[in-house]
Coordinates of C-alpha atoms in Angstrom, one line a residue:
M1 CA -0.1 0.1 -0.1
V2 CA 1.1 3.5 -0.6
S3 CA 0.2 4.8 2.9
N4 CA 2.4 2.0 4.4
H5 CA 5.4 2.8 2.2
T6 CA 4.9 6.6 2.7
Q7 CA 5.0 6.1 6.4
N8 CA 8.3 4.2 6.2
G9 CA 10.0 5.8 3.4
T10 CA 11.8 9.2 2.9
F11 CA 8.5 11.2 2.9
G12 CA 6.6 9.1 5.3
N13 CA 6.9 11.6 8.1
L14 CA 5.4 14.4 5.9
T15 CA 2.1 12.8 5.0
G16 CA -0.6 11.0 6.8
P17 CA -2.3 8.0 5.7
A18 CA -3.3 7.8 1.9
G19 CA -6.4 9.6 1.0
D20 CA -7.0 11.3 4.4
G21 CA -5.8 14.6 3.0
S22 CA -3.9 15.3 6.1
G23 CA -0.8 16.3 4.0
G24 CA -2.5 19.3 2.8
P25 CA -2.0 20.7 -0.8
L26 CA 1.5 18.9 -1.0
S27 CA 0.1 15.5 -0.1
P28 CA -0.3 14.4 -3.8
I29 CA 3.2 15.5 -4.8
L30 CA 4.8 13.9 -1.6
D31 CA 2.7 10.7 -2.3
W32 CA 4.2 10.5 -5.8
F33 CA 7.7 10.8 -4.6
G34 CA 6.8 8.3 -2.0
E35 CA 6.3 5.5 -4.6
P36 CA 9.4 3.2 -5.0
E37 CA 9.7 3.9 -8.6
H38 CA 9.9 7.7 -7.8
L39 CA 12.2 7.4 -4.8
V40 CA 15.5 7.8 -6.7
W41 CA 14.1 11.2 -8.1
A42 CA 13.1 12.5 -4.8
R43 CA 16.6 11.6 -3.4
I44 CA 18.1 13.4 -6.4
I45 CA 16.1 16.6 -5.9
L46 CA 16.8 16.5 -2.2
T47 CA 20.6 16.3 -3.0
A48 CA 20.2 19.2 -5.3
L49 CA 18.3 21.3 -2.7
T50 CA 20.8 20.6 0.1
L51 CA 23.7 21.5 -2.2
V52 CA 22.1 24.7 -3.2
A53 CA 21.2 25.6 0.3
A54 CA 24.8 25.0 1.4
Y55 CA 26.2 27.0 -1.5
I56 CA 23.8 30.0 -0.6
L57 CA 24.6 29.9 3.1
A58 CA 28.2 30.1 2.1
R59 CA 27.8 33.0 -0.1
L60 CA 25.6 34.9 2.4
T61 CA 28.4 34.3 5.2
K62 CA 31.2 35.7 2.9
G63 CA 29.1 38.8 2.0
Y64 CA 28.2 39.5 5.6
L65 CA 31.9 39.3 6.6
E66 CA 33.1 41.5 3.7
R67 CA 30.4 44.1 4.6
S68 CA 31.5 44.1 8.2
A69 CA 35.2 44.5 7.2
R70 CA 34.3 47.4 4.9
T71 CA 32.2 49.1 7.7
T72 CA 35.0 48.7 10.1
A73 CA 37.5 50.2 7.6
E74 CA 35.2 53.3 7.0
Q75 CA 34.9 53.7 10.7
R76 CA 38.7 53.7 11.1
R77 CA 39.3 55.8 7.8
F78 CA 41.4 53.1 6.2
D79 CA 42.5 53.7 2.4
E80 CA 41.8 51.2 -0.3
W81 CA 44.8 49.2 0.2
Q82 CA 44.2 48.7 4.0
T83 CA 40.5 47.9 3.3
R84 CA 41.5 45.1 1.0
A85 CA 44.0 43.8 3.4
L86 CA 41.4 43.9 6.2
I87 CA 39.0 42.0 3.9
S88 CA 41.6 39.2 3.3
R89 CA 41.6 38.6 7.0
T90 CA 38.0 37.3 6.7
K91 CA 39.1 34.4 4.5
P92 CA 39.9 31.9 7.3
I93 CA 36.4 32.3 8.6
V94 CA 34.9 31.9 5.1
I95 CA 37.0 28.7 4.5
A96 CA 35.8 27.3 8.0
T97 CA 32.2 28.0 7.2
R98 CA 32.5 26.3 3.8
M99 CA 34.1 23.3 5.4
G100 CA 31.3 23.2 8.1
L101 CA 28.4 23.5 5.6
G102 CA 30.1 20.8 3.4
I103 CA 30.3 18.4 6.4
L104 CA 26.8 19.1 7.3
A105 CA 25.4 18.7 3.8
F106 CA 27.4 15.4 3.4
I107 CA 25.9 14.1 6.7
L108 CA 22.3 15.0 5.6
L109 CA 22.9 13.5 2.1
L110 CA 24.0 10.2 3.6
G111 CA 20.7 10.0 5.5
V112 CA 18.7 10.9 2.3
W113 CA 20.4 7.9 0.4
G114 CA 20.1 5.6 3.5
L115 CA 23.9 5.2 4.1
T116 CA 23.9 6.1 7.6
T117 CA 25.1 2.6 8.8
G118 CA 28.0 2.7 6.4
F119 CA 28.7 6.3 7.6
V120 CA 29.6 5.0 11.1
S121 CA 32.1 2.7 9.8
L122 CA 33.4 5.6 7.6
L123 CA 33.8 7.8 10.6
T124 CA 35.8 5.1 12.4
A125 CA 38.1 4.9 9.5
A126 CA 38.2 8.6 9.1
G127 CA 39.2 8.9 12.9
F128 CA 42.4 6.8 12.6
A129 CA 43.1 8.5 9.4
G130 CA 42.9 11.9 11.3
I131 CA 45.1 10.7 14.1
I132 CA 47.9 9.9 11.6
I133 CA 47.2 13.0 9.5
G134 CA 47.2 15.1 12.7
L135 CA 50.6 13.8 14.0
A136 CA 52.2 14.4 10.5
A137 CA 50.7 17.8 10.2
A138 CA 51.0 19.0 13.9
N139 CA 52.8 22.2 13.0
S140 CA 50.3 23.1 10.2
I141 CA 47.3 22.6 12.5
G142 CA 49.1 24.5 15.2
N143 CA 49.5 27.5 12.9
L144 CA 45.9 27.4 11.8
I145 CA 44.7 27.3 15.5
A146 CA 47.1 30.1 16.2
G147 CA 45.7 32.0 13.2
F148 CA 42.2 31.9 14.6
M149 CA 43.6 33.2 18.1
I150 CA 45.3 36.1 16.4
F151 CA 42.2 37.0 14.5
Y152 CA 40.1 36.7 17.8
N153 CA 42.7 38.6 20.0
R154 CA 43.7 41.0 17.4
P155 CA 47.1 42.2 18.6
F156 CA 47.8 44.1 15.5
D157 CA 45.9 45.2 12.2
I158 CA 47.2 45.4 8.6
G159 CA 49.6 48.4 8.3
D160 CA 50.5 48.5 12.0
W161 CA 54.3 49.1 13.0
V162 CA 55.2 46.2 15.3
E163 CA 58.2 44.3 16.5
I164 CA 57.8 40.5 16.5
D165 CA 60.7 38.4 17.8
T166 CA 63.4 41.4 17.6
V167 CA 62.1 41.9 13.9
E168 CA 60.6 45.5 13.4
G169 CA 58.4 46.5 10.3
I170 CA 54.9 46.9 9.0
I171 CA 52.3 44.2 8.9
T172 CA 51.3 43.5 5.3
D173 CA 49.1 40.5 5.5
V174 CA 47.6 37.9 8.1
R175 CA 46.6 34.6 6.8
A176 CA 45.3 31.4 8.4
G177 CA 48.7 29.9 8.7
A178 CA 51.1 32.8 8.7
T179 CA 51.8 36.4 9.3
F180 CA 53.6 38.5 6.9
L181 CA 55.9 41.5 7.8
E182 CA 58.0 44.0 5.7
T183 CA 61.0 45.3 7.5
W184 CA 62.4 48.9 7.1
D185 CA 65.1 47.5 4.9
G186 CA 62.4 46.3 2.4
E187 CA 62.7 42.5 3.5
K188 CA 59.8 40.4 3.3
V189 CA 59.6 38.2 6.6
T190 CA 57.0 35.4 7.0
F191 CA 56.3 34.2 10.7
P192 CA 54.3 30.9 11.4
N193 CA 51.3 31.9 13.5
R194 CA 52.3 29.7 16.2
V195 CA 55.5 31.7 16.5
V196 CA 53.6 35.1 16.7
E197 CA 51.2 33.6 19.2
G198 CA 54.1 32.3 21.3
T199 CA 56.4 35.4 21.4
R200 CA 56.2 38.9 22.6
V201 CA 54.7 41.4 20.3
K202 CA 55.3 45.0 20.5
N203 CA 52.8 47.2 18.7
F204 CA 53.9 50.7 18.3
S205 CA 50.8 52.0 16.3
H206 CA 48.5 51.0 19.2
Q207 CA 50.3 53.3 21.6
R208 CA 49.1 56.9 21.8
K209 CA 52.7 58.2 22.1
L210 CA 56.1 56.7 21.9
R211 CA 59.2 57.5 23.8
R212 CA 62.5 57.8 22.0
R213 CA 66.1 58.1 23.7
F214 CA 69.8 58.4 22.7
A215 CA 73.0 59.0 24.4
V216 CA 75.2 62.0 24.3
G217 CA 78.9 62.2 25.7
V218 CA 80.5 65.2 26.9
D219 CA 84.1 65.8 28.1
Y220 CA 84.9 65.7 31.8
A221 CA 85.6 69.4 31.8
T222 CA 82.2 70.2 30.7
D223 CA 79.6 72.1 32.8
I224 CA 77.0 69.4 33.1
A225 CA 74.2 71.8 33.9
K226 CA 75.1 73.9 30.9
A227 CA 75.0 70.9 28.6
R228 CA 71.6 69.7 30.0
E229 CA 70.2 73.2 29.5
I230 CA 71.2 73.2 25.9
L231 CA 69.9 69.7 25.3
L232 CA 66.5 70.5 26.9
D233 CA 66.1 73.7 24.9
L234 CA 66.8 71.9 21.5
I235 CA 64.3 69.2 22.3
K236 CA 61.5 71.4 23.5
G237 CA 62.1 73.6 20.5
H238 CA 61.1 70.8 18.1
P239 CA 57.4 71.0 17.2
E240 CA 57.1 67.3 16.8
V241 CA 58.1 66.6 20.3
L242 CA 55.3 66.2 22.8
K243 CA 55.1 68.6 25.7
E244 CA 53.6 66.0 28.0
P245 CA 55.2 63.8 29.4
E246 CA 58.0 66.4 29.7
P247 CA 61.5 65.7 27.9
M248 CA 64.3 64.8 30.1
V249 CA 68.1 64.6 29.9
I250 CA 69.8 62.5 32.8
G251 CA 73.2 61.5 33.6
V252 CA 73.8 57.8 33.0
A253 CA 77.5 56.8 33.3
F254 CA 81.0 58.2 33.9
A255 CA 82.6 56.5 30.9
D256 CA 86.4 55.9 30.0
S257 CA 86.4 59.1 27.8
S258 CA 83.2 61.0 28.6
I259 CA 80.2 61.7 30.9
N260 CA 77.2 60.2 29.1
L261 CA 74.1 61.9 29.2
E262 CA 70.7 60.4 27.9
V263 CA 68.1 62.4 26.0
R264 CA 64.7 61.2 26.5
Y265 CA 61.4 62.6 24.7
W266 CA 58.1 61.5 23.5
I267 CA 56.6 61.7 20.0
L268 CA 53.5 60.2 18.1
P269 CA 53.9 56.6 17.1
L270 CA 55.1 57.1 13.6
R271 CA 58.3 55.5 12.4
A272 CA 59.3 58.2 9.8
S273 CA 58.8 60.9 12.4
A274 CA 61.1 59.2 14.9
L275 CA 63.9 58.9 12.6
R276 CA 63.5 62.4 11.3
I277 CA 63.4 64.0 14.8
Q278 CA 66.3 62.0 16.1
T279 CA 68.5 63.1 13.1
W280 CA 67.6 66.6 13.4
L281 CA 68.3 66.7 17.2
M282 CA 71.7 65.1 16.7
Q283 CA 72.6 67.7 13.9
E284 CA 71.7 70.7 16.1
I285 CA 73.2 69.2 19.3
Q286 CA 76.6 69.0 17.4
R287 CA 76.2 72.7 16.3
A288 CA 75.2 73.9 19.6
F289 CA 77.9 72.2 21.5
A290 CA 80.5 73.4 19.1
K291 CA 79.2 76.9 19.4
E292 CA 79.4 76.8 23.2
G293 CA 82.8 75.2 23.2
I294 CA 81.5 71.8 24.6
V295 CA 83.6 68.8 23.5
I296 CA 82.0 65.5 22.4
P297 CA 85.0 63.3 23.2
F298 CA 86.3 60.2 21.4
P299 CA 88.7 57.6 22.8
Q300 CA 92.4 58.3 22.1
R301 CA 95.3 55.9 22.5
T302 CA 99.2 56.1 22.5
L303 CA 101.0 53.0 21.2
V304 CA 104.7 52.3 21.5
H305 CA 106.1 49.9 18.9
R306 CA 109.4 48.2 19.5
F307 CA 111.3 46.7 16.6
P308 CA 114.9 47.3 15.1
G309 CA 115.1 50.8 13.7
A310 CA 117.7 52.9 12.2
D311 CA 117.3 56.0 14.3
A312 CA 116.0 54.8 17.5
P313 CA 117.6 53.6 20.7
E314 CA 117.3 49.9 21.0
G315 CA 115.1 49.9 17.9
E316 CA 112.3 52.0 19.7
T317 CA 109.9 54.0 17.6
I318 CA 107.0 55.9 19.3
S319 CA 103.9 56.8 17.4
R320 CA 100.5 58.3 18.3
L321 CA 97.3 56.5 17.3
A322 CA 93.9 58.3 17.2
Y323 CA 90.5 56.6 16.8
D324 CA 87.1 58.4 16.3
P325 CA 84.4 55.9 16.8
A326 CA 81.9 58.3 15.4
K327 CA 83.4 58.3 12.0
D328 CA 83.7 54.5 12.2
D329 CA 87.1 54.3 10.3
M330 CA 90.4 52.5 10.9
P331 CA 92.9 54.0 13.2
F332 CA 95.8 56.1 11.6
P333 CA 99.3 56.5 12.9
A334 CA 100.7 59.9 13.4
P335 CA 104.3 60.7 12.1
P336 CA 106.8 59.2 14.5
L337 CA 108.4 61.2 17.2
D338 CA 112.0 62.7 16.8
P339 CA 114.4 60.2 18.4
P340 CA 116.8 61.7 21.2
T341 CA 119.7 63.7 19.8
D342 CA 122.3 61.8 21.8
V343 CA 121.6 58.6 20.1
S344 CA 123.8 57.8 17.0
S345 CA 122.7 55.7 14.0
T346 CA 125.9 53.7 14.5
H347 CA 124.3 52.2 17.6
A348 CA 121.2 51.1 15.9
K349 CA 123.1 49.6 13.0
Q350 CA 125.1 47.5 15.6
E351 CA 121.9 46.4 17.1
S352 CA 120.4 45.2 13.7
K353 CA 123.4 43.3 12.9
K354 CA 123.3 41.4 16.2
V355 CA 119.7 40.6 15.7
F356 CA 120.4 39.4 12.2
R357 CA 123.3 37.2 13.4
N358 CA 121.2 35.8 16.2
F359 CA 118.4 34.9 14.0
F360 CA 120.4 33.2 11.2
G361 CA 122.7 31.6 13.8
A362 CA 120.0 30.0 15.7
R363 CA 118.7 28.3 12.5

């Protein structure tokens, strides 16, 4: 009987007994699909409807995420490049949604085609395969999980100035498995997301202000109070240096050749501004110190070379050696000092001959 089959078949739960009209207007259609010879067509149609529904849901999810990203970009006044980069960060969620909908559709279709019993065996086999694959791809899975954590915690955004594991630069992209950074030297650096999640990340762009500092050495004969006054006047006179917190100049060390002072000031968190301000300050400090007669010292050494010579007692020649670390060049010897006038060249020649005889005699 049709009624018995429809109660036990694919559409049995959608219709009542045949002829009672409890199925409403769709009852004839459902009864037709419930016939054994029409059951295959019913399953094909349900398969198509399930796949179409999964596709539509995936498209709706992607559209919603992209609209949300564009709204966020407009609120933060991102440019077009930053907007595209932000939209690219929604890709992991879109991929995960598609995978979830695909798995759900697959399970539903197994029920439609009556393969649920075989599906249990398939799940068991897939479980063992998943364990093997998981062990082989532990790093990749770890990167994916870390990528979702980064997307959730949002320690940085596209275009932020950051420092990751001592590498400093601009974030150019964040994907499911890796984070991409461009250094100030133009180098492209790729960090696995598990490394980013497990290390310290400094985000300079998220700070409202940034402190900068550098050292200045002055001669021991310098009036420290006067040097500090000159430095503070220069720092406070720069328009890009913030008034609050107030700039500072402190003494940090009595070094071998100088008294070291440290300049500290606050600026807006912009890399270009930081370099430009520091360069300007160093130039002006050198000019101001030179004008006031304040010396920025550098190490000096006096070396004594002992070797057989023609015009020195016991083969001794003295030369001076100066080294300027600011220029970062090699030391250069000054002309040798004049030897004492009471030493004759004959004595030096005799010493040279003695060395010559001893050398070849020993061989």
